[in-house]
Short mmCIF file of C-alpha atoms and ligand atoms in Angstrom, two decimals:
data_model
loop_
_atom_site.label_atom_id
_atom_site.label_comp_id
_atom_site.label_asym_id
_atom_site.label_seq_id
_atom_site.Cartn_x
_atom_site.Cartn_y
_atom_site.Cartn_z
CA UNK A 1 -23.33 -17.19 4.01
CA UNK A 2 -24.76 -13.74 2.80
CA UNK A 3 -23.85 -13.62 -0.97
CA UNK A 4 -22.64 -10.50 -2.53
CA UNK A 5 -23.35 -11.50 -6.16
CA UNK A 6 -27.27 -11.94 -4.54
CA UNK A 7 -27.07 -8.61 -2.82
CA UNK A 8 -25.66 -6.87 -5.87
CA UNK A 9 -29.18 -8.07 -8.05
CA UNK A 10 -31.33 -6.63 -5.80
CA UNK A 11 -29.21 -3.71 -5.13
CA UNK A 12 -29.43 -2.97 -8.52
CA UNK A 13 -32.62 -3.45 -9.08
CA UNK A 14 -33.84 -0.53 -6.14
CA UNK A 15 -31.10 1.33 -7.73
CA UNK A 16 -32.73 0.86 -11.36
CA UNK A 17 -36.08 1.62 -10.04
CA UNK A 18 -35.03 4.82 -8.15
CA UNK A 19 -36.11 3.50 -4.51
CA UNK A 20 -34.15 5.35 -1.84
CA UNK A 21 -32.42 3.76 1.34
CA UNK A 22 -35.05 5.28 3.53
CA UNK A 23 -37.76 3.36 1.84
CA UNK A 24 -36.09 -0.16 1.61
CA UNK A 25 -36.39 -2.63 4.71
CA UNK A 26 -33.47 -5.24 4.39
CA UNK A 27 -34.18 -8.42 6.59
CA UNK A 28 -31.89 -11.45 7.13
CA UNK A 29 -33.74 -14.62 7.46
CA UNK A 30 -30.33 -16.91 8.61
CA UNK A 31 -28.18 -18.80 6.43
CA UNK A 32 -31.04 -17.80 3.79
CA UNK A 33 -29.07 -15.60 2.85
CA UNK A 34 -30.26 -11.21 2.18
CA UNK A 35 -33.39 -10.17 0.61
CA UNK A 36 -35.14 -6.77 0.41
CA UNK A 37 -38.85 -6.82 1.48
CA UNK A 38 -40.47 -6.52 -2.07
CA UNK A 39 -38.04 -8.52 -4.57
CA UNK A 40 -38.51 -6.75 -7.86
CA UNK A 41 -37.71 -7.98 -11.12
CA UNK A 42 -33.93 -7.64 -12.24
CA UNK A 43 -32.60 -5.05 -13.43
CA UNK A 44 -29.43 -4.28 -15.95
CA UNK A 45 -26.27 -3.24 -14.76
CA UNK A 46 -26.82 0.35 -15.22
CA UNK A 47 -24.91 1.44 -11.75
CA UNK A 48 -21.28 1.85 -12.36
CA UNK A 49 -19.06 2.24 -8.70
CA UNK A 50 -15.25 2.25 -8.01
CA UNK A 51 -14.18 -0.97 -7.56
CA UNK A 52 -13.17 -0.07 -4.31
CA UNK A 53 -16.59 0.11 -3.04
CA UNK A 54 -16.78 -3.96 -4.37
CA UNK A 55 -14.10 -4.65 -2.53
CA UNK A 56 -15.38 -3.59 0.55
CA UNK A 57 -18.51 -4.63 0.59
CA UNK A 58 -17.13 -7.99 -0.68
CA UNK A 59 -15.41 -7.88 2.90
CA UNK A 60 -18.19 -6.07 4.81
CA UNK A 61 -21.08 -8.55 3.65
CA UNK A 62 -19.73 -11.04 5.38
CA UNK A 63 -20.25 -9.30 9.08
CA UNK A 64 -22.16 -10.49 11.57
CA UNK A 65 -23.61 -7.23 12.46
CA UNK A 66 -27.34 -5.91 11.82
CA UNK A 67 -27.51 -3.18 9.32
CA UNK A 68 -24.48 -3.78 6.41
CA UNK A 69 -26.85 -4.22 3.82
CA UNK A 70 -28.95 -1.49 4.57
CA UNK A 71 -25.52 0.71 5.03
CA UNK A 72 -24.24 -0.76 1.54
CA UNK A 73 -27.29 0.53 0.06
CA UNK A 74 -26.96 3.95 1.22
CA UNK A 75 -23.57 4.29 0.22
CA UNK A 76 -23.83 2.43 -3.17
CA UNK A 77 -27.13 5.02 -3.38
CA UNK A 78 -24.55 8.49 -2.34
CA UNK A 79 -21.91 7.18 -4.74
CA UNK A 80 -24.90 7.26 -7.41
CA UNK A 81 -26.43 10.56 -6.00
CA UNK A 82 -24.23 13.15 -6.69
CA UNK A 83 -21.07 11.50 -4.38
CA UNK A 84 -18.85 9.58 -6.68
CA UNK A 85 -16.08 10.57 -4.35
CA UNK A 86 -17.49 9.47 -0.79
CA UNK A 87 -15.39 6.84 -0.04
CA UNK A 88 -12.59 9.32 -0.10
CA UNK A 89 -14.10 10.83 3.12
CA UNK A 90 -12.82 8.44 6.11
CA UNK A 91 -14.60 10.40 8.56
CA UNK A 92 -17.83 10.06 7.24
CA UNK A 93 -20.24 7.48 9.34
CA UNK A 94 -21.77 5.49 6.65
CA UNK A 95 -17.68 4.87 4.83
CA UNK A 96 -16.48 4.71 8.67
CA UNK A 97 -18.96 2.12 9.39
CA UNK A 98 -17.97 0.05 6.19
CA UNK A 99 -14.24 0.41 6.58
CA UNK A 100 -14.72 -0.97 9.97
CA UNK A 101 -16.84 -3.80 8.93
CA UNK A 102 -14.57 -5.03 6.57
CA UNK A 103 -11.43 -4.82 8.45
CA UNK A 104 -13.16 -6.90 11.22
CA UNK A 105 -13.92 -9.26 8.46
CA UNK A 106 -9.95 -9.38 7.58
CA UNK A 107 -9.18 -9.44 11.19
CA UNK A 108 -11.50 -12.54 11.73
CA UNK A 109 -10.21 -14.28 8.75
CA UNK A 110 -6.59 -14.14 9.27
CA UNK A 111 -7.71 -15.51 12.88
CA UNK A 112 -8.92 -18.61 11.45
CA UNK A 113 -5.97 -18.89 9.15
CA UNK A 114 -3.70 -18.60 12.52
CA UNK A 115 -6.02 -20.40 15.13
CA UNK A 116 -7.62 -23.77 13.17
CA UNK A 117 -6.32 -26.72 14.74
CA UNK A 118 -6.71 -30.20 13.57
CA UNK A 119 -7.01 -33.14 15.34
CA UNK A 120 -6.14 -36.17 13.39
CA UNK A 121 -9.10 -39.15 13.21
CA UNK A 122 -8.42 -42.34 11.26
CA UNK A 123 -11.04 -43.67 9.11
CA UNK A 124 -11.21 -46.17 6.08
CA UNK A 125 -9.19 -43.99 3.99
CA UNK A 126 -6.52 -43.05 6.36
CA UNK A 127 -5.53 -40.11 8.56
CA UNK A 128 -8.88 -37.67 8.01
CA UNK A 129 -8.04 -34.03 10.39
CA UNK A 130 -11.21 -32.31 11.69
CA UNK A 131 -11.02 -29.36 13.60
CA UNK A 132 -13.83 -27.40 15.56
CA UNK A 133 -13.81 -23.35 15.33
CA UNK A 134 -15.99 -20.59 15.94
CA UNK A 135 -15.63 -17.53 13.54
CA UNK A 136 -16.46 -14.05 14.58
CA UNK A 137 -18.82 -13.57 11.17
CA UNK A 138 -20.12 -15.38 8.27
CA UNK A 139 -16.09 -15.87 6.92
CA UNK A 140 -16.32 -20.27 6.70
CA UNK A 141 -16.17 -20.28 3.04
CA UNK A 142 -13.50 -18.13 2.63
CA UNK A 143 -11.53 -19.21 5.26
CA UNK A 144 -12.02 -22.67 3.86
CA UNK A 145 -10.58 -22.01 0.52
CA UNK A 146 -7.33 -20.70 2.41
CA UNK A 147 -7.31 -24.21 3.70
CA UNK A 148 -7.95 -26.25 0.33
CA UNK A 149 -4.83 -23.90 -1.33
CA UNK A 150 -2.58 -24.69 1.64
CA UNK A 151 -2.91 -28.10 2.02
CA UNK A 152 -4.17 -29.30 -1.04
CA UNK A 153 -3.49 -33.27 -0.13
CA UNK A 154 -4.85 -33.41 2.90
CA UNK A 155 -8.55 -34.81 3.82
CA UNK A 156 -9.84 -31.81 6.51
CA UNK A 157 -13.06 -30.75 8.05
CA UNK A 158 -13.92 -27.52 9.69
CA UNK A 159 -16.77 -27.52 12.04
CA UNK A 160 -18.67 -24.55 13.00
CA UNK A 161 -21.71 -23.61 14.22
CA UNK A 162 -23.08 -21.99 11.24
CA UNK A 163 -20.96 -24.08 8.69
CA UNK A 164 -18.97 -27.46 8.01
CA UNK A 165 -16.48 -27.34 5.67
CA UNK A 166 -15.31 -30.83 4.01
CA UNK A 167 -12.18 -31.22 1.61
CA UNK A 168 -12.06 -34.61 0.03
CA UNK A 169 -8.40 -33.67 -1.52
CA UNK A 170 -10.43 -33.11 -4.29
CA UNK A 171 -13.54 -30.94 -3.91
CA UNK A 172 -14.78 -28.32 -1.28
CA UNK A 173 -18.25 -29.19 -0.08
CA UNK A 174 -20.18 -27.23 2.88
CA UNK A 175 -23.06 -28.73 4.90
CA UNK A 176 -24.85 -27.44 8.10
CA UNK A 177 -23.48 -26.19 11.51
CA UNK A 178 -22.25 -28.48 14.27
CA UNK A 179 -22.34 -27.72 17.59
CA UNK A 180 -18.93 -28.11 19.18
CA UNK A 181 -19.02 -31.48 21.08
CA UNK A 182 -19.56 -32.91 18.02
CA UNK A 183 -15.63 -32.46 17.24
CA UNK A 184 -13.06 -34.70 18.59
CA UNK A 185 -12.04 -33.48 22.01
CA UNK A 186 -9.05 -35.11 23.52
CA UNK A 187 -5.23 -35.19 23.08
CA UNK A 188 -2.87 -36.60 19.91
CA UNK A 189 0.64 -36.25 18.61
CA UNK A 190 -0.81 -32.98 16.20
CA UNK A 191 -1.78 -31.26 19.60
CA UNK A 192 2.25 -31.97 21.02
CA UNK A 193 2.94 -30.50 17.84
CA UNK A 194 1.19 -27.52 18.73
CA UNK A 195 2.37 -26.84 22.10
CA UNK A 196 5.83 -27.13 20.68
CA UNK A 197 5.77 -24.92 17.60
CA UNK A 198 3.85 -22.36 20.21
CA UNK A 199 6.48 -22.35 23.04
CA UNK A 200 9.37 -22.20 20.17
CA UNK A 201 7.91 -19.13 18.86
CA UNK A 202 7.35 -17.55 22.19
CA UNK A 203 9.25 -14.20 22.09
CA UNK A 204 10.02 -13.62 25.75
CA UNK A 205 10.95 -10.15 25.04
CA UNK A 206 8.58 -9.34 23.77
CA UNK A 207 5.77 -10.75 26.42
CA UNK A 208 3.19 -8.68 26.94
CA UNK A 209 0.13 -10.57 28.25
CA UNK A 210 -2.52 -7.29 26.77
CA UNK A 211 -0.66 -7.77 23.49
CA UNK A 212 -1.33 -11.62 23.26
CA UNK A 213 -5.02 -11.79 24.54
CA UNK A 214 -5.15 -9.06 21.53
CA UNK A 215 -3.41 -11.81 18.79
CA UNK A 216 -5.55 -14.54 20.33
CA UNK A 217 -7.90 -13.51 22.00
CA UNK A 218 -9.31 -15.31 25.34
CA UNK A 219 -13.09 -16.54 23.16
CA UNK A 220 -10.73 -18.79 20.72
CA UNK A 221 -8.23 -20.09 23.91
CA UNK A 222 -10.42 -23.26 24.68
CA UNK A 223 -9.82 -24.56 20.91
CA UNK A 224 -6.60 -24.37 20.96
CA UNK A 225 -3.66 -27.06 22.63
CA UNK A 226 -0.71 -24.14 22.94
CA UNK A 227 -2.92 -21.80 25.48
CA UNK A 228 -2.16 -24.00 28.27
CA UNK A 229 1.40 -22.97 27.49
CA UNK A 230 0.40 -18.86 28.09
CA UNK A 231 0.67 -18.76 31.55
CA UNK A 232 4.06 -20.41 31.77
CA UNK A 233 5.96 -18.53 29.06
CA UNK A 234 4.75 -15.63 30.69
CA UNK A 235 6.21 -16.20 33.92
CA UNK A 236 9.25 -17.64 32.65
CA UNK A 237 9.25 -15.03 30.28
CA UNK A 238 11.83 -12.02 32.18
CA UNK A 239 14.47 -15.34 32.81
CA UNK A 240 14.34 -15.92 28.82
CA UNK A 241 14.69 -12.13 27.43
CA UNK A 242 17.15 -12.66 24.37
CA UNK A 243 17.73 -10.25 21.69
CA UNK A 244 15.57 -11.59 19.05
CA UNK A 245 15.03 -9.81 15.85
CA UNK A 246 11.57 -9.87 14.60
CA UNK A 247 11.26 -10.27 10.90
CA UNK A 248 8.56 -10.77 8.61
CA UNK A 249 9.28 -13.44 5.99
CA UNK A 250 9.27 -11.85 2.44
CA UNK A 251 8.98 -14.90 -0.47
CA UNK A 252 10.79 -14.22 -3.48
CA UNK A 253 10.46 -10.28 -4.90
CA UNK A 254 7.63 -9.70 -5.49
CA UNK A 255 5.76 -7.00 -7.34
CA UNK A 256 4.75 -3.90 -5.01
CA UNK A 257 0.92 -5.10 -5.25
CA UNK A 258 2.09 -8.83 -4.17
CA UNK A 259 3.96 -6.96 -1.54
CA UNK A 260 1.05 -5.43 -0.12
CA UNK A 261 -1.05 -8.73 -0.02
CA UNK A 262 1.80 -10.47 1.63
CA UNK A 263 2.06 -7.51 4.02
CA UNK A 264 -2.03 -7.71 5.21
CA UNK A 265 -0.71 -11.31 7.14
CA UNK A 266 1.99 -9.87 8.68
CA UNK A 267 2.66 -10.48 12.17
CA UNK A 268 6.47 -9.48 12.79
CA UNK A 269 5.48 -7.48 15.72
CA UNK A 270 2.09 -6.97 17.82
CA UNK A 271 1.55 -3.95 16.64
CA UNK A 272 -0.94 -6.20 13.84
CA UNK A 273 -3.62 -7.32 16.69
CA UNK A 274 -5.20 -4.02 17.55
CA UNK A 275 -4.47 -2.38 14.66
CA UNK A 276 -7.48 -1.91 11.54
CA UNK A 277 -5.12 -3.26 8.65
CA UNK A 278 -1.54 -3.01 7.23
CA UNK A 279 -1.38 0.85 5.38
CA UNK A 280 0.73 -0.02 2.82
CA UNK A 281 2.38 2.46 0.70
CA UNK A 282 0.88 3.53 -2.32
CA UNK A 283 1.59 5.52 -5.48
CA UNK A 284 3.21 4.71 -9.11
CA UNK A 285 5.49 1.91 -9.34
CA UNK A 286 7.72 3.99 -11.51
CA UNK A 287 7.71 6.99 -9.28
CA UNK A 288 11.06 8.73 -8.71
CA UNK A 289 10.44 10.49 -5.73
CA UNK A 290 9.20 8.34 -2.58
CA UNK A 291 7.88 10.04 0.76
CA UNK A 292 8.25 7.60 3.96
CA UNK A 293 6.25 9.02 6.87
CA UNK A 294 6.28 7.28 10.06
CA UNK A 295 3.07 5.14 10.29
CA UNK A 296 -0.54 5.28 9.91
CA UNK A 297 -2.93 7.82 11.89
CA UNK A 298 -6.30 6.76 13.20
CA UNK A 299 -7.79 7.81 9.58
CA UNK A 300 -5.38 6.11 7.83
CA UNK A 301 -5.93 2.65 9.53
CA UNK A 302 -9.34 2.61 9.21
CA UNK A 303 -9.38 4.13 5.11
CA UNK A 304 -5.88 1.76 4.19
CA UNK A 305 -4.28 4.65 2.98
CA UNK A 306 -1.04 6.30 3.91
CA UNK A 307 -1.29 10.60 4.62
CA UNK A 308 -5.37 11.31 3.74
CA UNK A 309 -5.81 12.61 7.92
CA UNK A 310 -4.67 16.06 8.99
CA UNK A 311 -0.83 15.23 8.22
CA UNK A 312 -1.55 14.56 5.12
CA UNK A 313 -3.42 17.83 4.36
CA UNK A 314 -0.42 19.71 5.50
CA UNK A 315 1.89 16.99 3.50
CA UNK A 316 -0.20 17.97 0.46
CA UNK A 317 -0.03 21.84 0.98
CA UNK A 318 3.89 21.47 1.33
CA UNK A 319 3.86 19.29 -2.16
CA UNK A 320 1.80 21.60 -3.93
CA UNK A 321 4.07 24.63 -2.91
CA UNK A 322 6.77 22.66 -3.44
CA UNK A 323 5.20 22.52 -7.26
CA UNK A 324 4.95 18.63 -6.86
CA UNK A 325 2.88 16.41 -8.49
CA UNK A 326 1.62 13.79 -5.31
CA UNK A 327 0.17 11.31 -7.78
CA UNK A 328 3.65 10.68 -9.19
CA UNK A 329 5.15 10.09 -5.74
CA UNK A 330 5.11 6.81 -3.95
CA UNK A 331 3.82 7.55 -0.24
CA UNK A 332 4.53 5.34 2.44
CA UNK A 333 5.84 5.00 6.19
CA UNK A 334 8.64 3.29 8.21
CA UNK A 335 5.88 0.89 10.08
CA UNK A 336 3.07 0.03 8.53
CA UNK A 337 0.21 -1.14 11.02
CA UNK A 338 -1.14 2.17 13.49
CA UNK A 339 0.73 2.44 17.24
CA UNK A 340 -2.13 3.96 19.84
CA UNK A 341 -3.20 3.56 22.96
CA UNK A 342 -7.10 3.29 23.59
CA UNK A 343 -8.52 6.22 25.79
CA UNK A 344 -12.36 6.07 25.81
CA UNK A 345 -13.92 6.01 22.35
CA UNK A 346 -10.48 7.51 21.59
CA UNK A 347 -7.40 6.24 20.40
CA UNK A 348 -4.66 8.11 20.95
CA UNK A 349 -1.32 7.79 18.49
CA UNK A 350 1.77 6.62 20.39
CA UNK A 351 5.00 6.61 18.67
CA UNK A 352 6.32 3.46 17.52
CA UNK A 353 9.29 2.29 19.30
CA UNK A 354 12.61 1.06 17.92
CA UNK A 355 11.16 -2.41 17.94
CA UNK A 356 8.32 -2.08 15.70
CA UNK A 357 10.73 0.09 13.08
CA UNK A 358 12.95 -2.87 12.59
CA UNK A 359 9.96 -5.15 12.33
CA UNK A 360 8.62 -3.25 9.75
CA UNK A 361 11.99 -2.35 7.90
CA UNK A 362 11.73 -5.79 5.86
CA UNK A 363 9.04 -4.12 4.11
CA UNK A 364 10.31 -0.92 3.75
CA UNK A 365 13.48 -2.13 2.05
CA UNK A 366 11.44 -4.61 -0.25
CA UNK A 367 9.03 -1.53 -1.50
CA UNK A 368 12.12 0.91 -2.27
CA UNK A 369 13.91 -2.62 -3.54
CA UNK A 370 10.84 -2.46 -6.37
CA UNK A 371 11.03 1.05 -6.77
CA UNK A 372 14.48 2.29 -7.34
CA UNK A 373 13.75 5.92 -6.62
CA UNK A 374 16.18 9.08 -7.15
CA UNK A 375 15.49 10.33 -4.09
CA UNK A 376 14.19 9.32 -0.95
CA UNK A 377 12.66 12.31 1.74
CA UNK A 378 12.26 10.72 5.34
CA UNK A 379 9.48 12.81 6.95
CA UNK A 380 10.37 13.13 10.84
CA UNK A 381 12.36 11.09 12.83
CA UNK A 382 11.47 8.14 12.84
CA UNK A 383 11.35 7.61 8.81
CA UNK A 384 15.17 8.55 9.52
CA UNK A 385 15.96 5.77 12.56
CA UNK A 386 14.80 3.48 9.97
CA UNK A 387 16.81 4.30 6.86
CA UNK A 388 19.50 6.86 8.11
CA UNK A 389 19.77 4.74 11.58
CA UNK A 390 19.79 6.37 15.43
CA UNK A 391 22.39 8.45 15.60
CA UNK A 392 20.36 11.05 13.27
CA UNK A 393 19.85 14.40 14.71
CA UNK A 394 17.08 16.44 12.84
CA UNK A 395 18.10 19.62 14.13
CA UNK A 396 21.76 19.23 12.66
CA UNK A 397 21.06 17.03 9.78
CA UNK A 398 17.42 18.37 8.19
CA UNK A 399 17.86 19.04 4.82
CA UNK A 400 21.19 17.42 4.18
CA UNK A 401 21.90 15.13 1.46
CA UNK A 402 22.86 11.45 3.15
CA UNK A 403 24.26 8.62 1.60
CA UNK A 404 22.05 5.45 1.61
CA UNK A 405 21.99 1.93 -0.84
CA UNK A 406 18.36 2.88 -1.56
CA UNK A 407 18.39 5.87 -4.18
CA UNK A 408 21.21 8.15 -5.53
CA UNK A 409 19.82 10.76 -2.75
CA UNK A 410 17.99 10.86 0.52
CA UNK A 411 16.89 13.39 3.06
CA UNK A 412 15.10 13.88 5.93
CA UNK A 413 12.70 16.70 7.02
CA UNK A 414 10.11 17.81 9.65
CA UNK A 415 6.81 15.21 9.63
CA UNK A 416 3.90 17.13 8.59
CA UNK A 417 1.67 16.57 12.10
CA UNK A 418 5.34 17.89 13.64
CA UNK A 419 3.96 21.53 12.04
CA UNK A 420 0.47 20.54 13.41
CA UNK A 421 2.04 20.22 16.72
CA UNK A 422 4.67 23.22 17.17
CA UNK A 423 3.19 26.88 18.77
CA UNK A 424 1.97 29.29 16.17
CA UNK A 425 4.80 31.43 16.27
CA UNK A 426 7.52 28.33 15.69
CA UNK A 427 4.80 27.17 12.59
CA UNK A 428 6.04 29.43 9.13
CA UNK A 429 9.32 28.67 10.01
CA UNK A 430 8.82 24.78 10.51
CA UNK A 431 6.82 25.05 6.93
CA UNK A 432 9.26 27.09 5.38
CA UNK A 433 11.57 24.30 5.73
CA UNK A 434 9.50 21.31 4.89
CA UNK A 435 8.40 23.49 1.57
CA UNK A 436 12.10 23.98 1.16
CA UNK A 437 13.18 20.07 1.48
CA UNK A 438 10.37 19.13 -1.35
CA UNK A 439 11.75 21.68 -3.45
CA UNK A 440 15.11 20.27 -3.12
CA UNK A 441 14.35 16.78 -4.01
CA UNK A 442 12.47 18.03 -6.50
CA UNK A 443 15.58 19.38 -7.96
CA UNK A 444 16.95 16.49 -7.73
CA UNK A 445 14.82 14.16 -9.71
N1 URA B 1 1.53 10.22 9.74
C1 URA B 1 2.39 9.40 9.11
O1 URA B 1 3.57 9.35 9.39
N2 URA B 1 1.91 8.65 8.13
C2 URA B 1 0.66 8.64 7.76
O2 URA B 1 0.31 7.89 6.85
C3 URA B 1 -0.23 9.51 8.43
C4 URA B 1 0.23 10.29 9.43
#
């Protein structure tokens, strides 16, 4: 498995000795691990970077792809160079290419917490579960840990073909690769089990065949018993449409951080498969003022952050004329994973639909649970379906005070990418009144 704490040494050291990207030639020799071509001595920790860049590279390392090290480089290099605030700039290819890596990483892993399936094989010591599995990237030891914590009295192994993975009930060991025969084929009561569990939690209104090769998709279907089940719940699928509420399952009430974690694993709705990431909302815990937008754009899925694209430029010219502070206000929107439809090399936004709004409200009402604002400004319509509910009409009721459980006042006005989209001559007036809203929750904090 490429090793971060490995790649950080030498990174440091061509950092310490002043040797540019250009002039370093990263090679991978295999399981190996990373090593630049002319290993130099090492070097203190003289480098200091945000520990967001650790965080992503800690993801981004572990991609398959050619080139991460030699991208990490460059950008641990610009944040030393005279760009400390790079990874602020989504759009730029080097961040863009990171961002990406990593959230493929995330993807990949929370695959192979969804899609492992054991097969039970007795041995001396009893039931021993060994399951075959092919990872997108280099994720086996992390993925394995997942295992260990959930099922911390059960003997497992995880074959792979770069990796095994062996839990004793005691200890984690890895050993080499296995190629996939090598796993037991065949049929038990565990694979019943999973054909069971699967058809339960079939959602026949929700069937959409694009949707589900997106959740799990068509490379993983051979290792696992409940695709043979696909095909029927689909067609049976229009017979069994039931009103079903999607809900993600909050445990306990947890901090807004914990939130967020629990929130990267949702799948409540299938909006999760081709989106990046979850964008959760962000901003002090204490903050009296929240914003709730309607969901990511294409530049906020792919940074994790709510309102940094266009919106959120014209979101933080409002605020500022407004005279408010946005790093005392909590940011965040009504659903939480990007809606688009793919068109090219483009994606293009779609709005989300009632659906995906009441999916997402669990975590909605859990973030303004923690936070207790005053006041509470729904930015377009759909932040207002989702607290106010659907019979509110902006053009009657933008700018009103509304009653609502979750802060001693709420209000909706226009979304910001509304003023992006209106004709120039409709624009000052559509600003006039966002600017106008802010200033009256601000008045009210
Ligand atoms: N639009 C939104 O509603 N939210 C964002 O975070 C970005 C654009």
């Amino acid at each position: 498995m490429p090793d971060l704490a490995r790649w950080r040494d030498e990174a440091r050291a061509l950092l310490a000795a002043e040797i540019a990207p250009a002039d370093v030639a990263w090679t991978a020799p295999g399981a190996a691990g990373v090593l630049f071509e002319t290993p130099l001595a090492a070097a203190p920790a003289t480098a200091r970077v945000p520990a967001r860049f650790l965080r992503l590279a800690d993801d981004a390392i572990l991609h398959r792809g050619a080139g991460t090290h030699a991208t990490l480089y460059r950008v641990l290099w610009r944040l030393s160079h005279g760009e400390p605030a790079l990874l602020d700039d989504a759009a730029d290819p080097d961040v863009r290419a990171l961002t990406t890596r990593a959230a493929q990483v995330t993807r990949d892993l929370h695959q192979m917490h969804a899609f492992v399936r054991f097969r039970v094989v007795a041995d001396d010591e009893g039931d021993h579960r060994v399951a075959w599995y092919a990872p997108a990237h280099h994720i086996v030891e992390r993925g394995a840990a997942f295992f260990r914590d959930r099922f911390p009295a059960m003997r497992w192994t995880i074959l792979t073909p770069e990796r095994s993975a062996h839990y004793d009930g005691h200890a984690l060991r890895f050993g080499p690769g296995a190629p996939r025969h090598t796993a037991p084929q065949g049929e038990d009561d565990l694979e019943d089990l999973w054909r069971t569990y699967y058809a339960s939690i079939f959602n026949p209104a929700r069937a959409n065949p694009r949707a589900m090769r997106q959740h799990m998709p068509r490379r993983l279907w051979p290792q696992l018993p409940e695709a043979t089940e696909i095909g029927g719940l689909l067609a049976a699928a229009p017979a069994r449409v039931v009103a079903m509420d999607p809900r993600p399952a909050i445990t306990g009430a947890p901090s807004l951080a914990a939130l967020g974690e629990q929130a990267r694993a949702c799948t409540a709705c299938e909006l999760c498969g081709p989106a990046t990431q979850v964008v959760f909302g962000e901003g002090p815990a204490d903050a009296r003022l929240v914003l709730v937008g309607e969901q990511p754009g294409d530049q906020e899925d792919l940074a994790g952050r709510p309102f940094i694209g266009p919106a959120g430029e014209v979101l933080d010219a409002a605020l500022a004329d407004a005279g408010l502070d946005r790093a005392a206000i909590y940011v965040t929107n009504a659903v939480k994973h990007f809606r688009f439809e793919p068109r090219g090399k483009r994606r293009i936004h779609k709005r989300p639909s009632a659906y995906h709004v009441r999916a997402c409200k669990p975590w909605l009402g859990a973030e303004l649970a923690q936070l207790q604002p005053r006041v509470i400004v729904c930015l377009g319509a759909t932040a207002a379906l989702s607290l106010i509910g659907s019979r509110f009409r902006m053009t009657e009721q933008r700018g009103q005070r509304i009653e609502t459980p979750w802060a001693a006042h709420l209000l909706a006005s226009h979304h910001p990418a509304a003023i992006l989209r209106v004709d120039a001559a409709a624009r000052p007036r559509y600003e006039a009144e966002l600017r106008a809203d802010l200033a009256l929750a601000r008045s009210l904090l």
